[in-house]
CSV table of C-alpha atoms in Angstrom, one decimal:
chain,number,residue,atom,x,y,z
A,1,MET,CA,78.1,-31.7,-121.1
A,2,LYS,CA,81.6,-30.2,-120.7
A,3,ASP,CA,82.0,-29.7,-124.5
A,4,GLN,CA,78.8,-27.6,-124.5
A,5,ILE,CA,80.1,-25.6,-121.5
A,6,ARG,CA,83.3,-25.0,-123.3
A,7,GLN,CA,81.3,-23.8,-126.3
A,8,VAL,CA,79.4,-21.3,-124.2
A,9,ILE,CA,82.6,-20.0,-122.6
A,10,ARG,CA,84.2,-19.6,-126.0
A,11,GLU,CA,81.3,-17.4,-127.1
A,12,HIS,CA,80.5,-15.5,-124.0
A,13,ALA,CA,83.4,-15.4,-121.5
A,14,HIS,CA,85.7,-13.1,-123.5
A,15,LEU,CA,88.8,-14.9,-122.2
A,16,SER,CA,92.2,-13.6,-123.0
A,17,VAL,CA,93.3,-17.1,-123.9
A,18,ASP,CA,91.8,-20.0,-126.0
A,19,VAL,CA,89.5,-22.0,-123.8
A,20,GLU,CA,91.0,-25.2,-125.3
A,21,THR,CA,94.3,-24.4,-123.5
A,22,LEU,CA,92.5,-24.5,-120.2
A,23,GLY,CA,91.9,-27.5,-118.0
A,24,ASP,CA,88.5,-28.2,-116.5
A,25,ASP,CA,89.6,-26.9,-113.1
A,26,ALA,CA,91.3,-23.7,-114.5
A,27,ASP,CA,90.2,-20.4,-113.0
A,28,LEU,CA,88.1,-18.6,-115.7
A,29,TYR,CA,88.4,-15.2,-113.9
A,30,GLN,CA,92.2,-15.6,-114.0
A,31,ALA,CA,91.8,-16.3,-117.7
A,32,GLY,CA,90.2,-12.9,-118.2
A,33,MET,CA,86.5,-13.4,-117.6
A,34,THR,CA,85.0,-10.3,-116.0
A,35,SER,CA,81.9,-10.2,-113.7
A,36,HIS,CA,79.8,-8.8,-116.5
A,37,ALA,CA,81.0,-11.6,-118.9
A,38,SER,CA,80.1,-14.2,-116.2
A,39,VAL,CA,76.5,-12.9,-116.3
A,40,ASN,CA,76.4,-13.6,-120.1
A,41,VAL,CA,77.9,-17.0,-119.5
A,42,MET,CA,75.2,-17.8,-116.9
A,43,ILE,CA,72.4,-16.7,-119.2
A,44,ALA,CA,73.8,-18.6,-122.1
A,45,LEU,CA,74.2,-21.8,-120.0
A,46,GLU,CA,70.6,-21.5,-118.9
A,47,ASP,CA,69.5,-21.2,-122.6
A,48,THR,CA,71.8,-24.0,-123.8
A,49,PHE,CA,70.7,-26.5,-121.1
A,50,ASP,CA,67.2,-25.2,-120.7
A,51,VAL,CA,67.5,-25.0,-116.9
A,52,GLU,CA,67.5,-22.2,-114.3
A,53,PHE,CA,70.2,-21.9,-111.7
A,54,LEU,CA,69.0,-21.8,-108.1
A,55,ASP,CA,69.2,-18.4,-106.4
A,56,SER,CA,71.9,-19.7,-104.1
A,57,MET,CA,74.1,-20.6,-107.2
A,58,LEU,CA,74.2,-17.0,-108.5
A,59,LYS,CA,77.6,-16.4,-107.0
A,60,ARG,CA,81.1,-15.9,-108.3
A,61,SER,CA,82.5,-19.3,-107.2
A,62,VAL,CA,79.9,-21.3,-109.2
A,63,PHE,CA,81.2,-19.8,-112.5
A,64,GLU,CA,84.9,-20.0,-111.6
A,65,SER,CA,85.7,-23.1,-113.7
A,66,ILE,CA,84.3,-25.7,-116.1
A,67,ASP,CA,84.2,-28.2,-113.2
A,68,SER,CA,82.3,-25.8,-110.9
A,69,ILE,CA,79.8,-25.0,-113.7
A,70,ALA,CA,79.3,-28.7,-114.4
A,71,GLY,CA,78.7,-29.4,-110.7
A,72,ALA,CA,76.0,-26.7,-110.6
A,73,LEU,CA,74.3,-27.9,-113.8
A,74,GLN,CA,74.2,-31.5,-112.4
A,75,GLU,CA,72.5,-30.1,-109.2
A,76,VAL,CA,69.7,-28.6,-111.3
A,77,GLY,CA,69.2,-31.8,-113.2
A,78,VAL,CA,71.5,-31.8,-116.2
A,79,PRO,CA,72.9,-35.3,-116.7
A,80,ALA,CA,76.7,-35.5,-116.5
B,1,MET,CA,55.3,3.4,-112.4
B,2,ALA,CA,58.2,2.6,-110.0
B,3,GLU,CA,56.9,1.3,-106.7
B,4,PHE,CA,56.8,3.8,-103.8
B,5,ARG,CA,58.6,2.6,-100.7
B,6,PRO,CA,57.1,4.2,-97.6
B,7,GLY,CA,59.5,5.5,-94.9
B,8,ASP,CA,59.4,3.9,-91.5
B,9,PRO,CA,57.9,5.9,-88.7
B,10,GLU,CA,61.2,7.5,-87.7
B,11,GLN,CA,62.0,8.5,-91.3
B,12,THR,CA,58.5,9.8,-91.9
B,13,ALA,CA,58.7,11.9,-88.7
B,14,PHE,CA,62.2,13.3,-89.7
B,15,LEU,CA,60.9,14.2,-93.2
B,16,GLN,CA,58.0,16.1,-91.6
B,17,GLU,CA,60.5,18.0,-89.3
B,18,LEU,CA,62.6,19.0,-92.3
B,19,LEU,CA,59.6,20.2,-94.2
B,20,ASP,CA,58.2,22.1,-91.2
B,21,ALA,CA,61.6,23.8,-90.7
B,22,ARG,CA,61.6,24.7,-94.4
B,23,LEU,CA,64.9,22.9,-94.8
B,24,LEU,CA,63.2,20.8,-97.5
B,25,ILE,CA,60.4,22.0,-99.7
B,26,ASP,CA,57.7,19.6,-100.8
B,27,SER,CA,57.1,19.1,-104.5
B,28,GLY,CA,54.3,16.5,-104.2
B,29,ILE,CA,56.6,13.8,-105.6
B,30,PRO,CA,58.4,11.6,-103.0
B,31,GLY,CA,62.1,12.0,-103.2
B,32,VAL,CA,62.0,15.3,-105.1
B,33,TYR,CA,62.4,18.3,-102.8
B,34,GLY,CA,63.5,21.9,-103.0
B,35,ARG,CA,66.2,22.9,-100.6
B,36,GLY,CA,65.8,25.7,-98.1
B,37,GLU,CA,68.5,28.2,-97.3
B,38,GLY,CA,69.5,26.4,-94.0
B,39,PHE,CA,69.9,23.1,-95.9
B,40,GLU,CA,71.9,24.7,-98.8
B,41,ARG,CA,74.3,26.5,-96.4
B,42,VAL,CA,75.3,23.1,-94.8
B,43,ARG,CA,75.4,21.3,-98.2
B,44,SER,CA,77.6,23.9,-99.7
B,45,ALA,CA,79.9,24.0,-96.7
B,46,PHE,CA,80.5,20.2,-96.8
B,47,ASP,CA,81.0,20.4,-100.6
B,48,ALA,CA,83.7,23.0,-100.0
B,49,ARG,CA,85.2,20.8,-97.3
B,50,VAL,CA,85.6,18.0,-99.9
B,51,THR,CA,87.1,20.4,-102.4
B,52,ALA,CA,89.7,21.4,-99.8
B,53,ALA,CA,90.5,17.8,-98.8
B,54,ALA,CA,90.9,16.8,-102.4
B,55,ALA,CA,93.1,19.8,-103.3
B,56,ALA,CA,96.1,18.3,-101.6
B,57,ASP,CA,96.2,15.7,-104.4
B,58,GLU,CA,96.1,18.5,-107.0
B,59,PRO,CA,93.2,17.0,-109.0
B,60,GLU,CA,92.0,18.4,-112.3
B,61,ARG,CA,88.6,20.0,-111.7
B,62,LEU,CA,85.9,19.2,-114.3
B,63,ALA,CA,82.2,19.9,-114.2
B,64,PHE,CA,79.4,18.3,-116.2
B,65,PRO,CA,75.6,19.0,-116.6
B,66,PRO,CA,73.1,16.5,-115.1
B,67,VAL,CA,72.3,15.0,-118.5
B,68,LEU,CA,74.3,12.4,-120.3
B,69,PRO,CA,74.4,11.5,-124.0
B,70,ARG,CA,72.1,8.4,-124.3
B,71,ARG,CA,74.9,6.7,-126.2
B,72,GLN,CA,77.0,6.6,-123.0
B,73,ILE,CA,74.3,4.9,-121.0
B,74,GLU,CA,74.1,2.3,-123.7
B,75,GLU,CA,77.9,1.8,-124.0
B,76,ILE,CA,78.6,1.3,-120.3
B,77,GLY,CA,75.9,-1.4,-119.7
B,78,TYR,CA,73.8,0.7,-117.3
B,79,LEU,CA,70.6,-0.7,-118.8
B,80,LYS,CA,71.8,-4.2,-118.1
B,81,SER,CA,72.8,-3.4,-114.5
B,82,PHE,CA,70.3,-0.8,-113.4
B,83,PRO,CA,67.4,-0.6,-115.9
B,84,HIS,CA,65.0,0.1,-113.1
B,85,LEU,CA,66.8,3.3,-111.9
B,86,ALA,CA,67.5,5.0,-115.3
B,87,GLY,CA,65.7,8.2,-116.4
B,88,THR,CA,65.4,8.9,-120.1
B,89,ILE,CA,64.5,12.3,-121.6
B,90,PHE,CA,61.7,12.4,-124.1
B,91,SER,CA,60.4,15.5,-126.0
B,92,PHE,CA,57.8,16.5,-128.5
B,93,GLU,CA,58.6,16.4,-132.2
B,94,GLY,CA,55.2,16.5,-133.8
B,95,ASP,CA,53.1,19.1,-135.8
B,96,GLU,CA,50.6,21.7,-134.6
B,97,GLU,CA,47.7,19.3,-134.6
B,98,GLN,CA,49.6,16.8,-132.5
B,99,ALA,CA,50.7,19.6,-130.2
B,100,ALA,CA,47.1,20.6,-129.6
B,101,ALA,CA,46.1,16.9,-129.0
B,102,GLN,CA,49.0,16.6,-126.5
B,103,GLU,CA,48.0,19.8,-124.7
B,104,ALA,CA,44.3,18.7,-124.5
B,105,THR,CA,45.4,15.3,-123.1
B,106,ALA,CA,47.8,16.8,-120.7
B,107,GLU,CA,45.3,19.3,-119.4
B,108,ARG,CA,43.1,16.4,-118.4
B,109,HIS,CA,46.2,14.9,-116.7
B,110,GLU,CA,45.9,11.8,-118.8
B,111,ASP,CA,48.7,9.9,-120.5
B,112,TRP,CA,50.3,12.1,-123.2
B,113,SER,CA,53.4,9.8,-123.7
B,114,GLU,CA,52.2,8.8,-127.2
B,115,PHE,CA,53.2,12.3,-128.4
B,116,GLN,CA,56.7,12.0,-127.0
B,117,THR,CA,59.8,10.8,-128.8
B,118,GLN,CA,63.0,9.5,-127.1
B,119,THR,CA,65.8,12.1,-127.4
B,120,ASP,CA,69.6,11.5,-127.4
B,121,LEU,CA,69.8,12.4,-123.7
B,122,CYS,CA,69.4,10.6,-120.4
B,123,LEU,CA,69.5,11.9,-116.8
B,124,THR,CA,73.0,11.4,-115.4
B,125,PRO,CA,72.8,8.5,-112.9
B,126,ALA,CA,76.4,8.8,-111.6
B,127,ALA,CA,78.4,12.0,-111.6
B,128,CYS,CA,81.6,10.2,-112.6
B,129,TYR,CA,80.3,8.8,-115.9
B,130,PRO,CA,81.1,11.7,-118.2
B,131,VAL,CA,84.7,11.8,-116.9
B,132,TYR,CA,85.9,8.5,-118.5
B,133,PRO,CA,85.2,9.3,-122.2
B,134,ALA,CA,86.4,12.9,-121.6
B,135,ILE,CA,89.8,11.7,-120.4
B,136,ALA,CA,90.0,8.8,-122.9
B,137,ALA,CA,89.6,11.4,-125.8
B,138,ARG,CA,92.9,12.9,-124.8
B,139,GLY,CA,94.9,9.8,-125.7
B,140,LYS,CA,97.2,7.7,-123.5
B,141,LEU,CA,97.7,8.7,-119.9
B,142,ALA,CA,101.1,9.7,-118.6
B,143,PRO,CA,102.6,7.3,-115.9
B,144,GLY,CA,100.8,7.9,-112.6
B,145,GLY,CA,97.6,8.7,-114.3
B,146,LEU,CA,95.4,11.5,-112.9
B,147,MET,CA,92.8,12.4,-110.3
B,148,VAL,CA,89.7,14.3,-111.4
B,149,ASP,CA,87.5,16.3,-109.0
B,150,ALA,CA,84.3,16.0,-110.9
B,151,GLY,CA,82.4,18.4,-108.6
B,152,GLY,CA,78.9,17.8,-107.3
B,153,SER,CA,76.4,17.3,-110.2
B,154,TYR,CA,72.8,16.4,-109.6
B,155,VAL,CA,72.2,12.7,-110.4
B,156,PHE,CA,68.9,10.9,-110.9
B,157,ARG,CA,67.8,7.5,-109.6
B,158,ARG,CA,64.2,6.4,-110.1
B,159,GLU,CA,63.4,5.1,-106.6
B,160,PRO,CA,60.5,7.0,-105.0
B,161,SER,CA,60.6,6.7,-101.2
B,162,GLY,CA,59.3,8.2,-98.1
B,163,ASP,CA,62.8,8.1,-96.5
B,164,PRO,CA,64.2,11.6,-96.8
B,165,ALA,CA,67.7,10.0,-97.3
B,166,ARG,CA,66.5,8.3,-100.4
B,167,LEU,CA,66.1,11.0,-103.0
B,168,GLN,CA,65.3,10.6,-106.7
B,169,MET,CA,67.6,13.6,-107.5
B,170,PHE,CA,70.6,14.5,-105.4
B,171,HIS,CA,74.1,15.8,-105.5
B,172,GLN,CA,76.8,13.3,-105.9
B,173,ARG,CA,80.2,14.8,-105.0
B,174,GLU,CA,82.6,12.7,-107.1
B,175,ILE,CA,86.4,12.3,-107.1
B,176,VAL,CA,87.8,9.9,-109.8
B,177,ARG,CA,91.2,8.2,-110.0
B,178,ILE,CA,92.5,6.8,-113.3
B,179,GLY,CA,95.9,5.1,-113.5
B,180,GLU,CA,97.9,1.9,-113.1
B,181,PRO,CA,96.0,-0.8,-111.2
B,182,ALA,CA,98.3,-0.6,-108.1
B,183,THR,CA,98.1,3.2,-108.1
B,184,VAL,CA,94.3,3.2,-108.2
B,185,ALA,CA,94.0,0.5,-105.5
B,186,ALA,CA,96.4,2.5,-103.2
B,187,TRP,CA,94.4,5.7,-103.9
B,188,ARG,CA,91.2,4.0,-102.9
B,189,ASP,CA,92.6,2.6,-99.7
B,190,ALA,CA,94.0,6.0,-98.7
B,191,TRP,CA,90.8,7.8,-99.4
B,192,ARG,CA,88.8,5.3,-97.5
B,193,ASP,CA,90.6,6.4,-94.4
B,194,ARG,CA,90.5,10.1,-95.3
B,195,SER,CA,86.8,10.1,-96.0
B,196,ILE,CA,86.1,8.5,-92.6
B,197,GLU,CA,88.4,11.1,-90.9
B,198,LEU,CA,86.6,13.9,-92.9
B,199,LEU,CA,83.1,12.8,-91.7
B,200,ARG,CA,84.3,12.2,-88.1
B,201,SER,CA,85.9,15.7,-88.1
B,202,VAL,CA,82.4,17.2,-88.5
B,203,GLY,CA,81.0,15.1,-85.6
B,204,LEU,CA,79.5,12.1,-87.6
B,205,ASP,CA,80.0,8.6,-86.2
B,206,ALA,CA,81.2,7.1,-89.5
B,207,SER,CA,82.1,3.5,-90.2
B,208,PHE,CA,82.8,1.6,-93.3
B,209,ASP,CA,81.6,-1.7,-94.8
B,210,VAL,CA,82.0,-3.8,-97.9
B,211,ALA,CA,78.8,-3.2,-100.1
B,212,SER,CA,77.2,-4.0,-103.4
B,213,ASP,CA,75.1,-2.0,-105.9
B,214,PRO,CA,71.4,-2.6,-106.3
B,215,PHE,CA,71.9,-4.6,-109.6
B,216,PHE,CA,68.7,-5.6,-111.3
B,217,GLY,CA,67.2,-9.1,-111.5
B,218,ARG,CA,68.8,-12.6,-111.3
B,219,SER,CA,71.9,-11.6,-113.2
B,220,GLY,CA,72.1,-8.7,-110.9
B,221,ARG,CA,72.3,-11.0,-107.9
B,222,LEU,CA,75.4,-12.7,-109.5
B,223,LEU,CA,76.9,-9.2,-110.1
B,224,ALA,CA,76.2,-8.0,-106.6
B,225,ARG,CA,77.6,-11.1,-105.0
B,226,SER,CA,80.7,-10.9,-107.2
B,227,GLN,CA,81.2,-7.3,-106.4
B,228,LYS,CA,81.0,-8.1,-102.7
B,229,ALA,CA,83.2,-11.2,-102.9
B,230,GLN,CA,85.9,-9.1,-104.6
B,231,ALA,CA,85.4,-6.1,-102.2
B,232,LEU,CA,85.0,-3.8,-105.1
B,233,LYS,CA,82.6,-1.4,-103.4
B,234,PHE,CA,83.0,0.1,-100.0
B,235,GLU,CA,80.4,2.4,-98.3
B,236,VAL,CA,80.9,4.8,-95.4
B,237,LEU,CA,77.8,4.5,-93.2
B,238,VAL,CA,76.3,7.0,-90.7
B,239,GLN,CA,73.1,6.7,-88.7
B,240,ILE,CA,70.5,9.1,-90.0
B,241,ALA,CA,66.9,7.9,-89.4
B,242,GLY,CA,65.5,4.3,-89.5
B,243,PRO,CA,66.6,0.9,-88.3
B,244,GLU,CA,70.0,0.8,-90.1
B,245,PRO,CA,72.8,3.2,-90.8
B,246,THR,CA,72.7,4.9,-94.2
B,247,ALA,CA,75.5,5.0,-96.8
B,248,VAL,CA,76.7,8.6,-97.1
B,249,ALA,CA,79.8,7.9,-99.3
B,250,SER,CA,80.8,5.0,-101.6
B,251,PHE,CA,83.9,3.9,-103.3
B,252,ASN,CA,83.7,1.9,-106.5
B,253,TYR,CA,86.7,0.1,-107.9
B,254,HIS,CA,85.6,-0.5,-111.6
B,255,GLN,CA,88.8,-2.3,-112.5
B,256,ASP,CA,88.9,-2.2,-116.3
B,257,HIS,CA,85.1,-1.7,-116.9
B,258,PHE,CA,85.3,1.9,-118.0
B,259,SER,CA,88.9,1.7,-119.4
B,260,SER,CA,88.0,-1.1,-121.8
B,261,THR,CA,84.7,0.6,-122.8
B,262,TYR,CA,86.5,3.9,-123.7
B,263,GLY,CA,90.0,2.7,-124.5
B,264,LEU,CA,91.7,4.4,-121.5
B,265,GLU,CA,95.3,3.3,-121.6
B,266,MET,CA,98.6,4.1,-119.9
B,267,ASP,CA,101.5,5.4,-122.0
B,268,ALA,CA,103.7,2.5,-120.7
B,269,PRO,CA,104.8,-1.0,-121.7
B,270,ASP,CA,101.8,-2.3,-119.7
B,271,PRO,CA,99.0,-0.1,-121.0
B,272,THR,CA,96.4,-1.4,-118.5
B,273,ALA,CA,94.5,1.4,-116.8
B,274,HIS,CA,92.0,1.0,-114.0
B,275,THR,CA,89.5,3.4,-112.6
B,276,ALA,CA,87.9,4.0,-109.3
B,277,CYS,CA,85.6,6.7,-107.9
B,278,LEU,CA,84.6,8.1,-104.5
B,279,GLY,CA,81.2,9.7,-104.3
B,280,PHE,CA,79.9,11.6,-101.3
B,281,GLY,CA,76.1,11.9,-101.1
B,282,LEU,CA,75.8,15.6,-100.2
B,283,GLU,CA,72.2,15.5,-99.2
B,284,ARG,CA,72.6,12.5,-97.0
B,285,ILE,CA,75.6,14.1,-95.3
B,286,THR,CA,73.6,17.3,-94.8
B,287,LEU,CA,70.7,15.2,-93.4
B,288,ALA,CA,73.1,13.3,-91.1
B,289,LEU,CA,74.6,16.6,-89.8
B,290,LEU,CA,71.1,18.0,-89.2
B,291,ARG,CA,70.0,14.9,-87.5
B,292,THR,CA,73.1,14.7,-85.3
B,293,HIS,CA,73.6,18.3,-84.4
B,294,GLY,CA,70.1,19.8,-84.7
B,295,LEU,CA,68.0,21.5,-87.4
B,296,ASP,CA,69.5,24.9,-86.8
B,297,SER,CA,73.2,25.0,-87.8
B,298,ASP,CA,73.7,28.3,-85.9
B,299,GLU,CA,73.3,26.2,-82.7
B,300,TRP,CA,75.8,23.5,-83.7
B,301,PRO,CA,79.0,22.8,-81.6
B,302,GLY,CA,81.6,25.4,-82.3
B,303,GLU,CA,84.2,22.9,-83.5
B,304,VAL,CA,81.8,21.5,-86.1
B,305,ARG,CA,80.9,25.0,-87.3
B,306,GLU,CA,84.6,25.9,-87.5
B,307,GLU,CA,85.5,22.8,-89.4
B,308,LEU,CA,82.7,23.5,-92.0
B,309,GLY,CA,83.5,27.2,-92.1
B,310,LEU,CA,79.9,28.1,-91.1
């Protein structure tokens, strides 16, 4: 799952660094992801994994790192 | 058609008082009113008060019409964030036969939109929007950046409501700061205090709060919560009519949203430029003054009249 998350981030987060240089717990906002880019990441994740995030998950901290995204995806039923 | 939000009983009664006193003039469309002389006297007075307060910072004064090139709305992502509020200008481009058909349909008050074509213009949704490309076109900014007093253009938001404080077309009195991130953040903090002082000086019980914009849909909820978590938007609130205080001024810290869109850069080793704006809702402030001090400004307390030069 994390490889697919990395792929989405590579295509949609507009990071100022290569996502491969970042650990799973690295702060994506610190790495250059804007709020508007985080929306694109959210939509692309929903398309990729064919799920819908819960309303309570639509907040900044959920999209902060690969780990936090993976946690949210597991909560909506994506196998780890 | 956008959903009409009725006012609560207090708001409905206040709107009727304003219409009866000919401070507002009914157009038949909720949120679109003419302004009577007594209303305009107060609105102009507060507008001048903002100009005077801003003058100390020696801003560059610019003014723009209430229409925006459609391309700008497209570039800044407005249709992603606020598709429900945007107003687009359409016009007729057909031949004589189509003109006659359009007229016949319109005369019956039926839908004549099939004869209309989208133009290259939108209604301006925020008075600061034309400022960023205008300044970017000049090239890199000197250290310290600049402050722009963008005047008080009419802006449009498609949200018909029975609350007189929620207008579809109103004057947004905008001041914009462009510069290094630290310069812009310090400016915003200083003006937050100055705007509260300004409103208190005319007898309004103003307070401020962290806020978010009415972004559209599910992705909008993420944007709104992000905006709040980062304290990127502040509002100055005053009680007008209804259960909660109304925002009469707002500060938006856009970080690099507009500078990256338009290539705004500092002429410095670190070229990063940020932008922020402060907008006073002139009609809401006028309504708050009329609600607080009474509908006849000749009867207002002497110190308030003096402060506003009435």
